[in-house]
Short mmCIF file of C-alpha atoms in Angstrom, two decimals:
data_model
loop_
_atom_site.label_atom_id
_atom_site.label_comp_id
_atom_site.label_asym_id
_atom_site.label_seq_id
_atom_site.Cartn_x
_atom_site.Cartn_y
_atom_site.Cartn_z
CA MET A 1 15.79 4.81 -15.42
CA TYR A 2 17.99 4.15 -12.53
CA GLN A 3 20.95 6.58 -11.51
CA PHE A 4 23.87 4.27 -10.47
CA PRO A 5 24.45 5.02 -6.14
CA SER A 6 27.56 7.65 -4.84
CA LEU A 7 30.36 5.75 -3.16
CA LYS A 8 28.74 7.99 -0.21
CA LEU A 9 25.48 6.38 -0.36
CA ILE A 10 25.93 2.61 -0.97
CA ALA A 11 28.63 2.35 2.06
CA ILE A 12 25.30 4.20 4.05
CA GLN A 13 22.83 0.73 2.59
CA ASN A 14 26.21 -1.52 3.83
CA LEU A 15 25.05 -0.48 7.30
CA ASN A 16 22.00 0.14 7.18
CA PHE A 17 21.79 -3.34 5.59
CA ILE A 18 24.50 -4.49 8.59
CA ARG A 19 22.29 -3.02 11.39
CA SER A 20 19.08 -4.23 10.32
CA LEU A 21 20.39 -7.92 9.19
CA SER A 22 21.34 -7.93 13.22
CA GLY A 23 18.00 -8.57 14.29
CA PHE A 24 17.12 -11.02 11.87
CA PHE A 25 19.69 -12.77 13.33
CA LYS A 26 18.70 -12.21 16.97
CA ASN A 27 14.76 -12.39 16.12
CA GLU A 28 13.93 -9.49 17.07
CA THR A 29 13.69 -7.22 13.92
CA THR A 30 11.81 -3.97 14.63
CA VAL A 31 9.52 -2.29 11.94
CA ASN A 32 12.85 0.40 11.11
CA GLU A 33 15.29 -2.80 10.87
CA ARG A 34 12.77 -5.05 7.92
CA ALA A 35 12.78 -1.29 6.05
CA SER A 36 15.98 -0.88 5.76
CA PHE A 37 16.39 -4.59 4.68
CA LEU A 38 13.64 -3.55 2.11
CA ILE A 39 15.52 -0.74 0.51
CA ASP A 40 19.39 -1.19 1.56
CA ALA A 41 19.99 -5.24 1.51
CA PRO A 42 22.53 -5.92 -1.67
CA GLY A 43 20.74 -6.92 -4.63
CA LEU A 44 20.73 -10.62 -4.53
CA PHE A 45 19.43 -11.00 -0.52
CA ARG A 46 16.43 -9.27 -1.98
CA LYS A 47 15.42 -10.52 -4.84
CA ILE A 48 16.03 -14.90 -2.89
CA TYR A 49 13.83 -12.15 0.41
CA PHE A 50 11.06 -11.35 -3.14
CA ALA A 51 11.35 -15.00 -3.75
CA LYS A 52 10.20 -16.11 -1.19
CA TYR A 53 7.43 -13.90 0.12
CA CYS A 54 6.55 -11.05 -3.01
CA ARG A 55 5.87 -13.85 -5.57
CA LEU A 56 2.63 -13.49 -6.52
CA ARG A 57 1.19 -16.55 -7.33
CA GLN A 58 -2.06 -19.21 -8.08
CA ASN A 59 -4.95 -20.08 -5.82
CA PRO A 60 -7.39 -21.58 -6.96
CA GLN A 61 -8.78 -22.09 -3.76
CA LEU A 62 -8.81 -17.87 -2.76
CA ASP A 63 -9.68 -17.16 -6.30
CA GLU A 64 -13.33 -18.62 -6.04
CA VAL A 65 -13.50 -16.84 -2.88
CA VAL A 66 -13.61 -13.77 -5.03
CA LYS A 67 -15.14 -15.28 -7.66
CA GLN A 68 -18.06 -15.92 -5.50
CA LYS A 69 -18.34 -12.45 -3.90
CA LEU A 70 -17.95 -10.22 -7.27
CA GLY A 71 -19.21 -12.86 -10.07
CA SER A 72 -16.33 -13.32 -11.39
CA LEU A 73 -12.77 -12.68 -11.77
CA LYS A 74 -12.94 -9.64 -13.77
CA ALA A 75 -11.16 -7.44 -11.43
CA LEU A 76 -8.52 -9.21 -10.17
CA GLU A 77 -6.79 -10.31 -13.00
CA GLU A 78 -7.52 -6.00 -13.84
CA LEU A 79 -4.87 -5.79 -10.65
CA ARG A 80 -2.83 -8.83 -11.55
CA ASN A 81 -1.96 -7.50 -14.75
CA MET A 82 -2.30 -3.42 -14.69
CA GLY A 83 -1.40 -2.42 -11.42
CA ILE A 84 -4.61 -1.16 -10.48
CA VAL A 85 -7.56 -1.78 -10.19
CA ARG A 86 -11.36 0.30 -9.52
CA TYR A 87 -12.50 -2.33 -7.09
CA PRO A 88 -16.54 -3.10 -8.63
CA VAL A 89 -18.02 -2.88 -5.55
CA ASN A 90 -18.78 1.25 -4.72
CA PHE A 91 -18.62 2.33 -1.66
CA SER A 92 -21.15 5.65 -1.74
CA LYS A 93 -23.18 4.93 0.82
CA GLU A 94 -20.82 4.41 3.80
CA VAL A 95 -18.83 6.92 2.77
CA ALA A 96 -21.51 9.66 2.99
CA SER A 97 -21.90 8.59 6.38
CA LEU A 98 -19.01 9.82 6.73
CA THR A 99 -18.13 12.43 5.63
CA SER A 100 -21.18 13.74 7.27
CA GLU A 101 -19.54 13.19 10.80
CA LEU A 102 -15.47 14.09 9.50
CA LYS A 103 -13.70 16.94 11.30
CA GLN A 104 -10.80 18.67 9.22
CA ASP A 105 -8.83 19.18 12.48
CA ASP A 106 -5.43 17.71 11.17
CA ASN A 107 -3.90 16.58 7.46
CA HIS A 108 -4.72 13.12 8.34
CA TYR A 109 -5.67 10.72 11.49
CA SER A 110 -6.80 7.44 11.82
CA LEU A 111 -9.40 5.70 12.54
CA ALA A 112 -10.28 2.21 14.79
CA PHE A 113 -10.95 -0.92 12.91
CA SER A 114 -13.60 -1.04 14.52
CA ASP A 115 -15.23 2.13 13.16
CA ASN A 116 -18.15 1.59 10.50
CA LEU A 117 -16.02 2.30 7.39
CA PRO A 118 -13.58 0.73 7.93
CA ALA A 119 -16.19 -2.28 8.96
CA LYS A 120 -18.15 -2.57 6.03
CA LEU A 121 -14.70 -2.60 3.34
CA TYR A 122 -13.93 -5.32 5.46
CA GLU A 123 -16.29 -7.59 6.42
CA ASP A 124 -18.90 -6.77 3.24
CA GLY A 125 -16.78 -5.95 1.01
CA ARG A 126 -13.72 -8.86 1.50
CA LEU A 127 -11.13 -6.83 0.39
CA ILE A 128 -8.88 -9.43 2.41
CA ASP A 129 -9.94 -11.91 0.27
CA PHE A 130 -9.17 -9.65 -3.03
CA VAL A 131 -5.92 -9.33 -1.94
CA SER A 132 -4.75 -12.85 -0.70
CA ALA A 133 -6.66 -13.84 -4.25
CA TYR A 134 -4.00 -11.54 -5.69
CA TYR A 135 -1.23 -12.48 -2.90
CA GLY A 136 -2.19 -17.02 -3.77
CA ARG A 137 -1.27 -16.67 0.41
CA GLN A 138 -2.76 -14.29 3.48
CA SER A 139 -2.07 -10.56 3.60
CA TYR A 140 -2.19 -8.59 6.99
CA PHE A 141 -2.81 -5.16 7.74
CA ARG A 142 0.15 -2.67 8.01
CA GLU A 143 -0.80 -0.16 10.31
CA ARG A 144 -4.90 1.38 11.19
CA PRO A 145 -6.67 2.86 8.00
CA THR A 146 -5.99 5.92 7.80
CA ILE A 147 -8.54 9.41 6.47
CA HIS A 148 -5.82 11.98 4.78
CA PHE A 149 -6.86 15.22 3.79
CA ASN A 150 -3.84 17.04 1.18
CA SER A 151 -4.24 20.13 0.37
CA ILE A 152 -1.37 23.28 -1.36
CA GLU A 153 -1.53 25.18 1.95
CA ASP A 154 0.22 22.05 2.81
CA TYR A 155 2.38 20.96 0.36
CA ARG A 156 3.78 24.64 0.86
CA ILE A 157 4.63 24.00 3.47
CA ALA A 158 6.91 20.59 3.32
CA GLN A 159 6.31 18.66 0.32
CA PRO A 160 6.22 15.52 1.05
CA PRO A 161 8.31 12.51 -0.74
CA SER A 162 5.70 10.83 -2.30
CA ASP A 163 4.92 13.90 -5.27
CA ILE A 164 7.85 11.57 -7.25
CA PHE A 165 7.54 8.54 -9.05
CA HIS A 166 8.68 5.74 -5.99
CA SER A 167 7.46 2.46 -5.45
CA ASP A 168 6.37 1.16 -2.16
CA GLY A 169 8.06 -1.84 -2.59
CA TYR A 170 7.95 -5.55 -2.06
CA ARG A 171 4.58 -6.29 -2.59
CA GLN A 172 2.42 -4.33 -0.30
CA VAL A 173 -1.41 -3.28 -1.89
CA SER A 174 -2.80 0.15 -0.70
CA PHE A 175 -6.51 0.94 -0.88
CA MET A 176 -7.45 4.12 -2.09
CA LEU A 177 -11.06 5.56 -1.11
CA LEU A 178 -12.57 9.01 -2.51
CA LEU A 179 -14.49 10.54 -0.28
CA ALA A 180 -14.94 13.46 -2.04
CA ASP A 181 -15.61 13.59 -6.01
CA LEU A 182 -11.13 13.38 -7.95
CA ASP A 183 -10.52 15.53 -11.17
CA GLU A 184 -7.49 16.39 -12.68
CA LYS A 185 -8.21 19.83 -11.70
CA ASN A 186 -7.76 17.85 -7.63
CA ILE A 187 -4.43 16.96 -6.43
CA HIS A 188 -5.27 12.81 -7.14
CA MET A 189 -2.34 10.00 -7.52
CA GLU A 190 -0.33 8.59 -10.74
CA TYR A 191 0.41 4.89 -11.37
CA CYS A 192 2.07 3.67 -14.25
CA LEU A 193 0.47 0.61 -15.97
CA LYS A 194 2.49 -2.34 -15.71
CA SER A 195 5.42 -1.36 -13.53
CA HIS A 196 4.39 -3.91 -11.19
CA LEU A 197 6.18 -7.02 -12.98
CA ARG A 198 9.04 -6.10 -12.61
CA GLN A 199 11.29 -5.93 -9.39
CA PRO A 200 12.91 -2.21 -9.42
CA PRO A 201 17.32 -2.84 -9.07
CA THR A 202 16.65 -0.16 -6.78
CA TYR A 203 13.55 1.19 -4.22
CA ARG A 204 16.32 4.82 -2.47
CA ARG A 205 13.60 7.32 -4.70
CA GLU A 206 16.47 9.79 -5.42
CA ARG A 207 18.46 6.99 -8.11
CA ILE A 208 14.90 6.64 -9.67
CA ASP A 209 14.90 8.63 -13.44
CA GLN A 210 11.83 10.42 -12.92
CA GLU A 211 11.99 11.92 -17.38
CA LYS A 212 12.70 8.16 -17.71
CA VAL A 213 9.82 7.28 -16.22
CA ARG A 214 7.47 9.17 -18.21
CA GLU A 215 8.96 8.03 -21.45
CA THR A 216 8.95 4.23 -20.17
CA TRP A 217 5.22 4.31 -18.99
CA GLU A 218 1.46 4.80 -19.36
CA ILE A 219 0.75 6.36 -16.67
CA LEU A 220 -2.85 6.49 -15.66
CA ALA A 221 -4.63 9.21 -12.98
CA VAL A 222 -6.16 7.85 -10.24
CA THR A 223 -10.22 10.21 -10.66
CA GLY A 224 -13.21 9.52 -9.65
CA LYS A 225 -16.79 10.02 -7.40
CA ALA A 226 -16.80 9.49 -3.90
CA GLY A 227 -17.47 6.06 -2.31
CA ASP A 228 -14.90 4.58 -5.34
CA LEU A 229 -12.74 2.40 -4.43
CA PHE A 230 -8.93 1.85 -5.72
CA VAL A 231 -6.65 -1.08 -4.47
CA PHE A 232 -2.91 -0.73 -6.58
CA ASP A 233 0.14 -3.20 -6.32
CA THR A 234 3.14 -0.81 -4.73
CA GLU A 235 5.79 -2.24 -6.52
CA GLY A 236 4.39 -0.43 -9.51
CA LEU A 237 6.03 3.26 -10.19
CA HIS A 238 2.91 5.70 -8.59
CA ARG A 239 3.16 9.29 -7.01
CA GLY A 240 0.77 12.57 -6.19
CA ARG A 241 0.00 14.87 -8.73
CA TYR A 242 0.39 18.42 -7.23
CA GLU A 243 0.13 21.89 -9.15
CA ALA A 244 -0.15 25.12 -7.43
CA ASP A 245 -4.13 25.36 -7.88
CA TYR A 246 -5.08 21.75 -7.55
CA LYS A 247 -8.02 21.42 -5.01
CA SER A 248 -7.83 18.85 -2.25
CA ARG A 249 -8.13 15.54 -1.83
CA LYS A 250 -9.60 13.61 0.48
CA VAL A 251 -9.21 9.35 0.57
CA PHE A 252 -9.45 6.81 3.15
CA HIS A 253 -5.63 4.11 3.03
CA GLN A 254 -5.19 1.11 3.79
CA ASN A 255 -2.11 -0.70 3.28
CA LEU A 256 -1.54 -4.05 3.20
CA HIS A 257 1.37 -6.81 2.60
CA PRO A 258 2.12 -10.46 1.88
CA GLY A 259 3.78 -11.09 5.40
CA ILE A 260 6.95 -9.22 5.16
CA TYR A 261 7.17 -6.79 7.90
CA PRO A 262 6.90 -7.27 11.05
CA SER A 263 2.22 -7.81 11.93
CA ILE A 264 0.26 -5.27 13.94
CA SER A 265 -0.27 -8.81 16.61
CA GLU A 266 3.29 -8.05 17.00
CA TYR A 267 4.30 -4.76 17.49
CA ALA A 268 1.25 -2.67 17.92
CA PRO A 269 -1.92 -5.05 19.62
CA HIS A 270 -3.30 -2.37 20.94
CA PHE A 271 -4.50 -1.63 17.45
CA ILE A 272 -6.66 -5.39 17.80
CA PRO A 273 -10.66 -4.94 17.96
CA GLU A 274 -11.16 -6.89 21.71
CA ASP A 275 -14.08 -8.52 19.26
CA VAL A 276 -11.37 -9.90 16.40
CA SER A 277 -12.19 -13.64 17.02
CA GLU A 278 -15.46 -12.26 14.85
CA LEU A 279 -14.55 -10.84 12.68
CA THR A 280 -14.50 -12.63 9.08
CA TYR A 281 -10.71 -11.47 8.13
CA ARG A 282 -9.35 -11.51 11.77
CA ALA A 283 -6.84 -12.83 10.15
CA ALA A 284 -5.25 -10.15 8.59
CA PHE A 285 -3.71 -9.16 11.69
CA GLY A 286 -1.06 -11.79 12.23
CA ASN A 287 -2.50 -14.01 15.46
CA PRO A 288 -5.78 -13.34 15.60
CA VAL A 289 -6.59 -16.44 18.28
CA ASN A 290 -4.09 -15.90 20.82
CA SER A 291 -5.00 -11.75 20.02
CA GLY A 292 -8.69 -12.30 20.03
CA GLN A 293 -8.47 -13.67 23.89
CA LYS A 294 -6.96 -10.68 26.23
#
C-alpha cells in the first residue's frame, strides 16, 4: 500500500531530519521542525518517538471521568476500536445559536477559546477529558478552534492535499462538529475504519497507493445532522471527498495531541484566554499556572 521512496525523496527526508534534530538538541524546536521530524525521521527514530508519546494507554481514573459524564464507556471503546466515533452528546442548540451569527466572508476563520461554542464543547461537553482518556494521558490543544466553509468552487481553484487518503500522524485527534446537515451529496470526509491501529511506515501522502487503500479498509462516509460531533484519530487514513456536483460543507474543527507538538503556551500564548485558570480544560493549553497569571 506504500510506494518505495525515490533517491531524491530519501535525500530530502534526511536533510529535513537533520534540520529538525538540531532543534531538539538546542531545546529550541519550532513547530515546523517538529513536524519535519514526525514525517521524515528514519523508521527506528519514529518508532521510539511513537512509543514514548503516542502509544495508547489504559488509565482507569481517566476512563472513570468519562463514564461519569457519559454514563458508559461505549463511545470511548468505539473510538479505540474503530478510530472514529459520533460523540453521544448533540450540540444542535449551540450550532443554531452560532450559525445565526456566522458571516461567510472567508473559507475559514478561527474562534477564540472563550467564544460560546468552544466553551460549551470543552466545559460542558468535557471533550478534553474524553480525548485524554483515549490517550491515557493529558491531551493538549494544537491550535485555535476553526470554522471551515468548504466549496467546490474553492476546490477547483486549488485542490487541497486532503483530497487523497492520508494520515495526519502521531495520534493527533480531531473534532469535527457539523454546522449544517451533511449527506453524501455534500463535500464530506471518508475514514478508513481501524486503520489507526498500526503506525504506517510513512506519513508522506505521495507514497500512499490510493487504490490499495480502498481494497484494504472498510470506508466510512462521515455524514450527519447539524450538531453531530465526530471525534477521530487522524493516525487513521482519511480524506476529503469532493465531486463536481457536490454541495458545500460547513464545520467546526479542532485538533488535539498527546504532547508531541509544542503547546500553545510555548508558541502562541496570546491564544490562551485571560481566565484560563478558571477553566476546567486549562491543562490542555500546556502550562496553565503560568499562562493564567499574566
